[in-house]
GROMACS .gro file of C-alpha atoms in nm:
model
  478
    1MET     CA    1   5.321   9.840  11.032
    2LYS     CA    2   5.020   9.610  11.090
    3LYS     CA    3   5.189   9.334  10.892
    4SER     CA    4   5.506   9.372  11.102
    5LEU     CA    5   5.316   9.340  11.431
    6LEU     CA    6   5.134   9.030  11.309
    7LEU     CA    7   5.465   8.875  11.208
    8ILE     CA    8   5.614   8.946  11.551
    9GLY     CA    9   5.323   8.769  11.713
   10PHE     CA   10   5.350   8.476  11.476
   11CYS     CA   11   5.719   8.437  11.550
   12LEU     CA   12   5.664   8.444  11.925
   13MET     CA   13   5.389   8.183  11.900
   14GLY     CA   14   5.621   7.967  11.692
   15ASN     CA   15   5.882   7.969  11.970
   16LEU     CA   16   6.144   8.141  11.754
   17SER     CA   17   6.395   8.280  12.000
   18ILE     CA   18   6.449   8.656  11.998
   19GLY     CA   19   6.738   8.780  12.210
   20GLN     CA   20   7.041   9.000  12.246
   21PRO     CA   21   7.327   8.960  11.998
   22GLY     CA   22   7.586   8.699  12.081
   23SER     CA   23   7.877   8.514  11.928
   24GLY     CA   24   7.815   8.261  11.656
   25SER     CA   25   7.452   8.368  11.602
   26LEU     CA   26   7.248   8.414  11.285
   27TYR     CA   27   6.955   8.658  11.258
   28PHE     CA   28   6.673   8.689  11.005
   29SER     CA   29   6.456   8.995  10.940
   30PRO     CA   30   6.159   8.991  10.697
   31HIS     CA   31   6.257   9.287  10.480
   32ASP     CA   32   6.475   9.311  10.170
   33GLY     CA   33   6.849   9.298  10.238
   34ARG     CA   34   6.996   9.322   9.889
   35GLY     CA   35   7.292   9.553   9.824
   36SER     CA   36   7.378   9.526  10.193
   37ILE     CA   37   7.639   9.740  10.374
   38VAL     CA   38   7.671   9.711  10.755
   39ARG     CA   39   7.831   9.950  11.007
   40TYR     CA   40   7.858   9.944  11.387
   41VAL     CA   41   7.738  10.244  11.592
   42PRO     CA   42   7.988  10.271  11.881
   43SER     CA   43   7.777  10.513  12.088
   44THR     CA   44   7.479  10.275  12.110
   45GLY     CA   45   7.610   9.925  12.034
   46LYS     CA   46   7.357   9.896  11.751
   47HIS     CA   47   7.411   9.847  11.379
   48ILE     CA   48   7.301  10.037  11.070
   49VAL     CA   49   7.249   9.839  10.750
   50TYR     CA   50   7.199   9.994  10.407
   51SER     CA   51   7.009   9.805  10.137
   52GLU     CA   52   6.886   9.889   9.788
   53TYR     CA   53   6.623   9.721   9.573
   54ASN     CA   54   6.386   9.832   9.298
   55ASN     CA   55   6.562  10.172   9.295
   56GLU     CA   56   6.469  10.224   9.662
   57ASN     CA   57   6.726  10.320   9.929
   58HIS     CA   58   6.677  10.193  10.283
   59PHE     CA   59   6.877  10.238  10.604
   60THR     CA   60   6.792  10.005  10.892
   61LEU     CA   61   6.882  10.053  11.260
   62THR     CA   62   6.893   9.720  11.446
   63ASP     CA   63   6.970   9.592  11.795
   64MET     CA   64   6.915   9.229  11.685
   65VAL     CA   65   6.569   9.243  11.846
   66GLN     CA   66   6.391   9.499  11.629
   67ASP     CA   67   6.475   9.669  11.298
   68ILE     CA   68   6.370  10.028  11.230
   69ASP     CA   69   6.369  10.062  10.853
   70ALA     CA   70   6.387  10.408  10.690
   71HIS     CA   71   6.302  10.436  10.320
   72ILE     CA   72   6.494  10.754  10.240
   73ALA     CA   73   6.494  10.805   9.862
   74ASP     CA   74   6.440  10.655   9.518
   75TYR     CA   75   6.671  10.651   9.219
   76PHE     CA   76   6.986  10.749   9.408
   77PHE     CA   77   7.248  10.472   9.415
   78ILE     CA   78   7.442  10.466   9.743
   79LYS     CA   79   7.786  10.300   9.726
   80ASP     CA   80   7.920  10.355  10.080
   81PHE     CA   81   7.846  10.515  10.416
   82GLU     CA   82   8.042  10.593  10.731
   83ILE     CA   83   7.947  10.684  11.088
   84ILE     CA   84   8.104  10.970  11.283
   85ASP     CA   85   7.962  11.081  11.618
   86ASN     CA   86   7.584  11.058  11.571
   87PHE     CA   87   7.597  11.128  11.195
   88VAL     CA   88   7.586  10.902  10.891
   89VAL     CA   89   7.764  11.035  10.581
   90PHE     CA   90   7.688  10.849  10.255
   91CYS     CA   91   7.795  10.871   9.891
   92GLY     CA   92   7.707  10.731   9.549
   93TYR     CA   93   7.563  10.863   9.225
   94TYR     CA   94   7.244  10.980   9.056
   95SER     CA   95   7.150  10.927   8.691
   96TYR     CA   96   6.963  11.221   8.540
   97GLY     CA   97   6.971  11.129   8.172
   98VAL     CA   98   7.070  10.855   7.931
   99GLY     CA   99   7.436  10.785   8.004
  100VAL     CA  100   7.466  11.095   8.225
  101GLN     CA  101   7.519  11.082   8.600
  102THR     CA  102   7.666  11.278   8.888
  103GLY     CA  103   7.833  11.186   9.213
  104ILE     CA  104   7.631  11.252   9.529
  105ILE     CA  105   7.709  11.302   9.896
  106GLY     CA  106   7.459  11.326  10.182
  107TRP     CA  107   7.417  11.293  10.556
  108PHE     CA  108   7.165  11.244  10.835
  109ASP     CA  109   7.149  11.249  11.213
  110ILE     CA  110   7.090  10.892  11.333
  111ASP     CA  111   6.830  10.975  11.601
  112SER     CA  112   6.648  11.228  11.381
  113LEU     CA  113   6.607  10.983  11.093
  114PHE     CA  114   6.509  10.666  11.278
  115TYR     CA  115   6.298  10.814  11.559
  116TYR     CA  116   6.145  11.122  11.397
  117GLY     CA  117   6.160  11.056  11.022
  118VAL     CA  118   6.371  11.366  10.947
  119SER     CA  119   6.500  11.345  10.589
  120PRO     CA  120   6.870  11.318  10.497
  121THR     CA  121   7.004  11.609  10.294
  122ILE     CA  122   7.188  11.541   9.968
  123ASP     CA  123   7.411  11.732   9.728
  124HIS     CA  124   7.394  11.582   9.378
  125SER     CA  125   7.618  11.825   9.190
  126LEU     CA  126   7.964  11.664   9.221
  127PHE     CA  127   7.973  11.641   8.842
  128THR     CA  128   8.067  12.013   8.859
  129LEU     CA  129   8.422  11.904   8.950
  130GLY     CA  130   8.426  11.604   8.720
  131MET     CA  131   8.296  11.326   8.947
  132GLU     CA  132   8.037  11.099   8.788
  133THR     CA  133   8.037  10.880   9.099
  134LEU     CA  134   8.161  10.893   9.456
  135ASP     CA  135   8.228  10.526   9.525
  136ASN     CA  136   8.397  10.513   9.864
  137ILE     CA  137   8.455  10.755  10.152
  138GLU     CA  138   8.625  10.783  10.491
  139VAL     CA  139   8.524  11.048  10.747
  140PHE     CA  140   8.750  11.177  11.027
  141ARG     CA  141   8.839  11.487  11.227
  142ASP     CA  142   9.162  11.683  11.244
  143PRO     CA  143   9.317  11.798  11.576
  144SER     CA  144   9.112  12.120  11.566
  145GLY     CA  145   8.787  11.921  11.544
  146GLN     CA  146   8.710  12.004  11.181
  147MET     CA  147   8.551  11.719  10.987
  148HIS     CA  148   8.718  11.578  10.676
  149ILE     CA  149   8.570  11.355  10.406
  150ALA     CA  150   8.810  11.173  10.172
  151GLY     CA  151   8.700  10.954   9.884
  152TYR     CA  152   8.726  10.854   9.521
  153GLY     CA  153   8.500  10.797   9.225
  154GLU     CA  154   8.486  10.763   8.850
  155MET     CA  155   8.523  11.061   8.620
  156THR     CA  156   8.432  11.148   8.266
  157SER     CA  157   8.688  11.010   8.022
  158PRO     CA  158   8.891  11.285   7.853
  159PRO     CA  159   8.853  11.331   7.476
  160GLY     CA  160   8.992  11.027   7.301
  161GLY     CA  161   9.024  10.840   7.630
  162SER     CA  162   8.898  10.492   7.713
  163GLY     CA  163   8.872  10.264   8.011
  164ASN     CA  164   8.839  10.367   8.376
  165TYR     CA  165   8.945  10.710   8.503
  166TYR     CA  166   8.923  10.812   8.869
  167ARG     CA  167   8.925  11.129   9.076
  168VAL     CA  168   9.021  11.187   9.439
  169PHE     CA  169   8.770  11.376   9.655
  170GLU     CA  170   8.864  11.593   9.954
  171ALA     CA  171   8.616  11.792  10.166
  172LYS     CA  172   8.644  12.000  10.484
  173GLY     CA  173   8.365  12.137  10.702
  174ASN     CA  174   8.127  12.044  10.980
  175LEU     CA  175   7.783  11.895  11.032
  176PRO     CA  176   7.529  12.038  11.031
  177GLY     CA  177   7.653  12.300  10.787
  178TYR     CA  178   7.856  12.341  10.474
  179PHE     CA  179   8.165  12.176  10.330
  180ASN     CA  180   8.417  12.293  10.073
  181TYR     CA  181   8.554  12.026   9.843
  182ARG     CA  182   8.806  11.981   9.563
  183THR     CA  183   8.911  11.697   9.334
  184THR     CA  184   9.198  11.575   9.118
  185ASP     CA  185   9.252  11.281   8.887
  186LEU     CA  186   9.475  10.980   8.962
  187TRP     CA  187   9.757  10.803   8.781
  188ARG     CA  188   9.658  10.472   8.625
  189TYR     CA  189   9.858  10.176   8.502
  190GLY     CA  190   9.641  10.110   8.197
  191VAL     CA  191   9.293  10.131   8.049
  192HIS     CA  192   9.174   9.827   8.244
  193SER     CA  193   9.307   9.943   8.582
  194ARG     CA  194   9.068  10.038   8.862
  195ILE     CA  195   9.068  10.200   9.206
  196THR     CA  196   8.908   9.944   9.437
  197ASP     CA  197   8.948  10.062   9.798
  198MET     CA  198   9.100  10.316  10.036
  199ALA     CA  199   9.233  10.343  10.393
  200VAL     CA  200   9.316  10.624  10.635
  201THR     CA  201   9.632  10.597  10.851
  202ASP     CA  202   9.775  10.830  11.114
  203ASN     CA  203   9.918  11.065  10.850
  204PHE     CA  204   9.787  10.952  10.511
  205VAL     CA  205   9.487  10.872  10.297
  206VAL     CA  206   9.588  10.578  10.076
  207PHE     CA  207   9.402  10.474   9.760
  208LEU     CA  208   9.446  10.121   9.624
  209GLY     CA  209   9.472  10.052   9.251
  210TRP     CA  210   9.409   9.716   9.083
  211ASP     CA  211   9.640   9.712   8.783
  212LYS     CA  212   9.578   9.505   8.472
  213ASN     CA  213   9.749   9.453   8.138
  214THR     CA  214   9.592   9.498   7.795
  215MET     CA  215   9.436   9.150   7.824
  216GLY     CA  216   9.262   9.249   8.147
  217GLU     CA  217   9.483   9.020   8.357
  218GLY     CA  218   9.597   9.130   8.702
  219VAL     CA  219   9.963   9.228   8.715
  220GLY     CA  220   9.987   9.410   9.050
  221ILE     CA  221   9.865   9.692   9.268
  222THR     CA  222   9.938  10.063   9.308
  223LEU     CA  223   9.932  10.256   9.635
  224HIS     CA  224   9.844  10.625   9.605
  225PRO     CA  225   9.925  10.805   9.936
  226PHE     CA  226   9.806  11.160  10.012
  227LEU     CA  227   9.874  11.362  10.326
  228LYS     CA  228   9.573  11.318  10.551
  229PHE     CA  229   9.461  11.670  10.646
  230ASN     CA  230   9.563  11.859  10.333
  231MET     CA  231   9.542  11.603  10.057
  232ILE     CA  232   9.536  11.790   9.729
  233THR     CA  233   9.800  12.063   9.747
  234SER     CA  234  10.030  11.989   9.454
  235ASN     CA  235  10.002  11.919   9.082
  236ILE     CA  236  10.265  11.648   9.127
  237ILE     CA  237  10.149  11.317   9.276
  238GLU     CA  238  10.368  11.012   9.340
  239SER     CA  239  10.224  10.661   9.329
  240TYR     CA  240  10.392  10.326   9.396
  241TYR     CA  241  10.333  10.023   9.174
  242PHE     CA  242  10.409   9.670   9.296
  243ASP     CA  243  10.443   9.398   9.029
  244LEU     CA  244  10.293   9.099   9.211
  245HIS     CA  245  10.218   8.842   8.945
  246THR     CA  246  10.580   8.718   8.912
  247TYR     CA  247  10.687   8.652   9.270
  248ASN     CA  248  10.637   8.275   9.272
  249ASN     CA  249  10.739   8.213   8.911
  250PRO     CA  250  10.964   8.498   8.791
  251LEU     CA  251  11.054   8.305   8.474
  252LEU     CA  252  10.690   8.237   8.385
  253PRO     CA  253  10.499   8.561   8.450
  254SER     CA  254  10.237   8.482   8.189
  255ASN     CA  255  10.129   8.180   8.394
  256ALA     CA  256  10.026   8.387   8.695
  257ASP     CA  257   9.746   8.637   8.740
  258GLU     CA  258   9.730   8.859   9.047
  259PRO     CA  259   9.503   9.006   9.160
  260ILE     CA  260   9.227   8.803   8.997
  261THR     CA  261   8.963   8.972   9.214
  262ALA     CA  262   8.939   9.331   9.334
  263PRO     CA  263   9.201   9.382   9.610
  264LYS     CA  264   9.108   9.539   9.943
  265ILE     CA  265   9.305   9.756  10.187
  266THR     CA  266   9.287   9.841  10.558
  267HIS     CA  267   9.481  10.046  10.811
  268SER     CA  268   9.648   9.854  11.094
  269THR     CA  269   9.872  10.070  11.316
  270GLY     CA  270  10.061  10.395  11.266
  271ASP     CA  271  10.109  10.447  10.894
  272ARG     CA  272  10.092  10.079  10.805
  273VAL     CA  273   9.832   9.932  10.572
  274ALA     CA  274   9.755   9.578  10.466
  275VAL     CA  275   9.626   9.459  10.130
  276CYS     CA  276   9.448   9.133  10.055
  277SER     CA  277   9.378   8.986   9.712
  278SER     CA  278   9.371   8.659   9.521
  279ARG     CA  279   9.614   8.481   9.290
  280GLN     CA  280   9.582   8.220   9.016
  281GLU     CA  281   9.874   8.011   8.887
  282ASN     CA  282   9.881   7.781   8.587
  283VAL     CA  283  10.208   7.588   8.608
  284THR     CA  284  10.141   7.227   8.709
  285GLY     CA  285   9.764   7.262   8.699
  286THR     CA  286   9.566   7.559   8.824
  287THR     CA  287   9.605   7.667   9.186
  288TYR     CA  288   9.443   7.955   9.377
  289TYR     CA  289   9.575   8.160   9.667
  290LEU     CA  290   9.456   8.423   9.911
  291SER     CA  291   9.738   8.679   9.933
  292HIS     CA  292   9.822   8.922  10.213
  293TRP     CA  293  10.078   9.203  10.233
  294ILE     CA  294  10.170   9.470  10.486
  295PHE     CA  295  10.315   9.804  10.371
  296ASP     CA  296  10.467  10.098  10.558
  297ILE     CA  297  10.370  10.442  10.422
  298THR     CA  298  10.590  10.632  10.674
  299PRO     CA  299  10.888  10.675  10.432
  300CYS     CA  300  10.670  10.901  10.216
  301LEU     CA  301  10.697  11.168  10.488
  302SER     CA  302  11.066  11.194  10.392
  303GLY     CA  303  11.017  11.169  10.016
  304LEU     CA  304  11.100  10.797  10.005
  305PRO     CA  305  10.887  10.520   9.851
  306VAL     CA  306  10.641  10.293  10.026
  307GLN     CA  307  10.806   9.985  10.181
  308MET     CA  308  10.665   9.631  10.170
  309LEU     CA  309  10.710   9.470  10.513
  310SER     CA  310  10.557   9.124  10.472
  311SER     CA  311  10.410   8.899  10.205
  312ALA     CA  312  10.228   8.566  10.241
  313THR     CA  313   9.987   8.339  10.054
  314ALA     CA  314   9.749   8.060  10.154
  315GLN     CA  315   9.637   7.804   9.897
  316ILE     CA  316   9.257   7.778   9.873
  317PRO     CA  317   9.090   7.455   9.751
  318ASP     CA  318   8.915   7.609   9.449
  319TYR     CA  319   8.885   7.933   9.253
  320ILE     CA  320   8.840   8.259   9.446
  321SER     CA  321   8.541   8.450   9.314
  322SER     CA  322   8.561   8.765   9.530
  323THR     CA  323   8.762   8.943   9.796
  324ASP     CA  324   8.493   9.160   9.951
  325VAL     CA  325   8.623   9.335  10.265
  326LEU     CA  326   8.949   9.353  10.462
  327LEU     CA  327   8.948   9.483  10.823
  328PHE     CA  328   9.192   9.501  11.117
  329ASP     CA  329   9.086   9.441  11.477
  330ASP     CA  330   9.327   9.639  11.693
  331GLY     CA  331   9.228   9.458  12.013
  332SER     CA  332   9.322   9.109  11.894
  333LYS     CA  333   9.572   9.220  11.622
  334ASN     CA  334   9.386   9.012  11.366
  335PHE     CA  335   9.314   9.091  11.003
  336ILE     CA  336   8.966   8.981  10.895
  337VAL     CA  337   8.880   8.902  10.532
  338LEU     CA  338   8.536   8.836  10.385
  339PHE     CA  339   8.585   8.643  10.061
  340SER     CA  340   8.419   8.372   9.853
  341HIS     CA  341   8.559   8.067   9.677
  342GLY     CA  342   8.437   7.770   9.480
  343LEU     CA  343   8.344   7.427   9.612
  344GLY     CA  344   8.334   7.257   9.271
  345GLY     CA  345   8.042   7.217   9.038
  346GLY     CA  346   7.993   7.593   9.014
  347ILE     CA  347   7.899   7.625   9.384
  348THR     CA  348   8.041   7.921   9.576
  349GLU     CA  349   8.077   7.960   9.954
  350TYR     CA  350   8.176   8.261  10.168
  351ALA     CA  351   8.430   8.257  10.448
  352VAL     CA  352   8.522   8.503  10.721
  353THR     CA  353   8.896   8.450  10.747
  354THR     CA  354   9.120   8.571  11.028
  355ILE     CA  355   9.496   8.625  10.998
  356ASP     CA  356   9.644   8.647  11.348
  357PHE     CA  357   9.936   8.892  11.373
  358SER     CA  358   9.926   8.912  11.754
  359THR     CA  359  10.283   8.777  11.769
  360GLY     CA  360  10.402   9.050  11.531
  361SER     CA  361  10.495   8.806  11.254
  362ILE     CA  362  10.329   8.600  10.980
  363PRO     CA  363  10.127   8.316  11.137
  364SER     CA  364  10.158   7.957  11.016
  365TYR     CA  365   9.794   7.939  10.907
  366ILE     CA  366   9.478   8.140  10.847
  367LEU     CA  367   9.144   8.038  10.997
  368SER     CA  368   8.828   8.050  10.785
  369ASP     CA  369   8.483   8.046  10.946
  370TYR     CA  370   8.195   7.898  10.743
  371GLN     CA  371   7.824   7.890  10.814
  372THR     CA  372   7.698   7.533  10.860
  373ALA     CA  373   7.333   7.532  10.974
  374TYR     CA  374   7.243   7.799  10.715
  375SER     CA  375   7.516   7.763  10.457
  376THR     CA  376   7.622   8.045  10.227
  377ASN     CA  377   7.633   7.803   9.935
  378ASN     CA  378   7.257   7.746   9.936
  379TYR     CA  379   7.073   7.958  10.198
  380TRP     CA  380   7.209   8.315  10.198
  381ILE     CA  381   7.469   8.548  10.044
  382PRO     CA  382   7.696   8.770  10.260
  383LYS     CA  383   7.772   9.114  10.120
  384SER     CA  384   7.944   9.319  10.393
  385ILE     CA  385   8.120   9.291  10.730
  386CYS     CA  386   8.206   9.531  11.013
  387LEU     CA  387   8.391   9.509  11.342
  388ASP     CA  388   8.200   9.552  11.667
  389VAL     CA  389   8.355   9.580  12.012
  390SER     CA  390   8.667   9.363  11.993
  391PRO     CA  391   8.679   9.074  11.922
  392GLN     CA  392   8.333   9.045  11.759
  393TYR     CA  393   8.228   9.101  11.398
  394THR     CA  394   7.894   9.126  11.217
  395VAL     CA  395   7.825   9.012  10.859
  396SER     CA  396   7.523   9.132  10.662
  397GLY     CA  397   7.361   8.980  10.355
  398PHE     CA  398   7.037   8.842  10.219
  399LYS     CA  399   6.855   8.515  10.176
  400LYS     CA  400   6.877   8.352   9.834
  401PHE     CA  401   6.571   8.379   9.611
  402THR     CA  402   6.352   8.568   9.862
  403TYR     CA  403   6.612   8.834   9.962
  404GLU     CA  404   6.525   8.891  10.330
  405GLN     CA  405   6.801   9.040  10.545
  406ILE     CA  406   7.042   8.804  10.724
  407LEU     CA  407   7.295   8.908  10.993
  408TRP     CA  408   7.571   8.683  11.130
  409GLN     CA  409   7.759   8.768  11.450
  410ASN     CA  410   8.066   8.580  11.565
  411ILE     CA  411   8.388   8.613  11.763
  412ILE     CA  412   8.730   8.629  11.596
  413ASN     CA  413   8.929   8.304  11.615
  414THR     CA  414   8.655   8.098  11.779
  415GLU     CA  415   8.623   7.722  11.795
  416ASP     CA  416   8.350   7.538  11.608
  417GLY     CA  417   7.995   7.599  11.721
  418SER     CA  418   7.646   7.488  11.621
  419CYS     CA  419   7.618   7.766  11.360
  420SER     CA  420   7.965   7.763  11.205
  421ASN     CA  421   8.286   7.571  11.176
  422SER     CA  422   8.647   7.683  11.128
  423VAL     CA  423   8.894   7.550  10.870
  424PRO     CA  424   9.271   7.625  10.883
  425TYR     CA  425   9.475   7.686  10.566
  426PRO     CA  426   9.858   7.696  10.581
  427LEU     CA  427  10.003   8.046  10.524
  428LEU     CA  428  10.346   8.063  10.359
  429PRO     CA  429  10.577   8.369  10.350
  430GLN     CA  430  10.677   8.502  10.008
  431SER     CA  431  10.956   8.727   9.884
  432LEU     CA  432  10.931   9.104   9.932
  433PHE     CA  433  10.922   9.358   9.649
  434SER     CA  434  11.025   9.717   9.598
  435PRO     CA  435  10.787   9.946   9.412
  436VAL     CA  436  10.820  10.137   9.089
  437THR     CA  437  10.760  10.508   9.157
  438ASN     CA  438  10.531  10.687   8.914
  439ILE     CA  439  10.520  11.067   8.907
  440PHE     CA  440  10.194  11.207   8.780
  441LYS     CA  441  10.091  11.561   8.691
  442ALA     CA  442   9.748  11.596   8.843
  443ASP     CA  443   9.449  11.788   8.715
  444LEU     CA  444   9.393  11.990   9.030
  445MET     CA  445   9.059  12.170   9.063
  446GLY     CA  446   9.000  12.448   9.316
  447TRP     CA  447   8.758  12.454   9.608
  448ASN     CA  448   8.385  12.438   9.550
  449LYS     CA  449   8.098  12.440   9.801
  450ILE     CA  450   7.887  12.139   9.895
  451VAL     CA  451   7.532  12.250   9.965
  452PHE     CA  452   7.326  11.982  10.138
  453GLY     CA  453   6.986  12.087  10.015
  454HIS     CA  454   6.798  11.805   9.842
  455THR     CA  455   6.554  11.617  10.067
  456GLU     CA  456   6.315  11.325  10.019
  457HIS     CA  457   6.013  11.197  10.209
  458VAL     CA  458   6.108  10.934  10.469
  459GLY     CA  459   5.892  10.627  10.535
  460LEU     CA  460   5.950  10.434  10.859
  461ASP     CA  461   5.861  10.070  10.918
  462TYR     CA  462   5.935   9.817  11.193
  463PHE     CA  463   6.037   9.452  11.167
  464PRO     CA  464   6.140   9.177  11.409
  465CYS     CA  465   6.496   9.051  11.410
  466ILE     CA  466   6.470   8.678  11.471
  467SER     CA  467   6.751   8.455  11.599
  468ILE     CA  468   6.744   8.151  11.370
  469CYS     CA  469   7.071   7.996  11.488
  470PRO     CA  470   7.178   8.084  11.842
  471ASP     CA  471   7.512   7.915  11.898
  472ASN     CA  472   7.455   7.669  12.183
  473TYR     CA  473   7.827   7.600  12.203
  474TYR     CA  474   7.891   7.948  12.339
  475LYS     CA  475   7.587   7.940  12.566
  476ASN     CA  476   7.712   7.617  12.721
  477LYS     CA  477   8.062   7.761  12.770
  478LYS     CA  478   7.932   8.056  12.976
   0.00000   0.00000   0.00000
């Protein structure tokens, strides 16, 4: 605490500007930001950022002026968290022996944690129903007001099995209080396939599979839709596989690899979802593409397969090293992608890319925003992105080598400013595909109780959030 107050004074004496969040601005805070995940708190306009380092778990509440940092636990590994009302629900895993671990789920009240140091409560017994991890969750309410938690995680391989196996997680209950949960396993294309993301639509929870062949090369994706409020009710599950690696060169499928990075999914409107991934082609040299598709899940209500509605790719100058997050801003009708690609010479740079569907059809180009004053190829590394009040987004990450937290706020589809510049890449429509339907006999497990009982001591600390690149372009436009 004393060190934090001294640093605040030092920053003020050094004329470092500290102010309210604005478009095109970059913020620095002198605490560790590794393993960053950022979420917007609609009720307050603030942000919560999770970070993990040296087996410590920290949640930070920030208004871009001051950070309240809560050290909540050690040796738990948190993979995701979501905000509902004034609660944070988080998930991950806990290792309690050599090669032995269990999925965890926990929660806390935002005000109680950050202002009074009240500990989160955690259940670390999800291994009881086969879940070694709980990697990703979504939290929502049904029309009666009951809270639902949907998610997925890795499971113990069956005897003689190999590769990645996954289970679906469904829980119902209320906070504070108890939840009942159940799980089932998922169909997989092959031993190298993975579940990489999920989305919740009006009527469905949809899990996204990254499908690979025996060589570990990407050959397509699988969409696994479940009814939203009563997910696991049948031993028969239908999934829909889309073979994507042949659509540009159907006669030369071995010369294309898609996805080459973990694909991401988001809900747009109704029962529509979008998926973003990356593609590599080796025909006349090696070329790289950012790919985008829109799917309609509505036909599944009538026993029909998922329908692909649009498909497009944009060529990127160099290799794509990650597709990190895909979001949809309902106000502007833009899809937002956080991804990284090469610049040559082994250098990687991150872009926040917007795909504008406000006209209802595929746009002629995508627009990628890059940091300039504090570049992501040498100063800091983005890790997560969230949407704020439309049309603003916030990116979280950490400084290279010294790991302090960095936050970047900007407006969707802006012009160049003093902190960032925008680069257009042509977006070309591609042919549509029909899926292959796979019927899977699930391993359905009955309801079990989640008991939020485990608590840890909470340590609170306070840090300044310092504006290191206020975007003068936007200030001058006001």
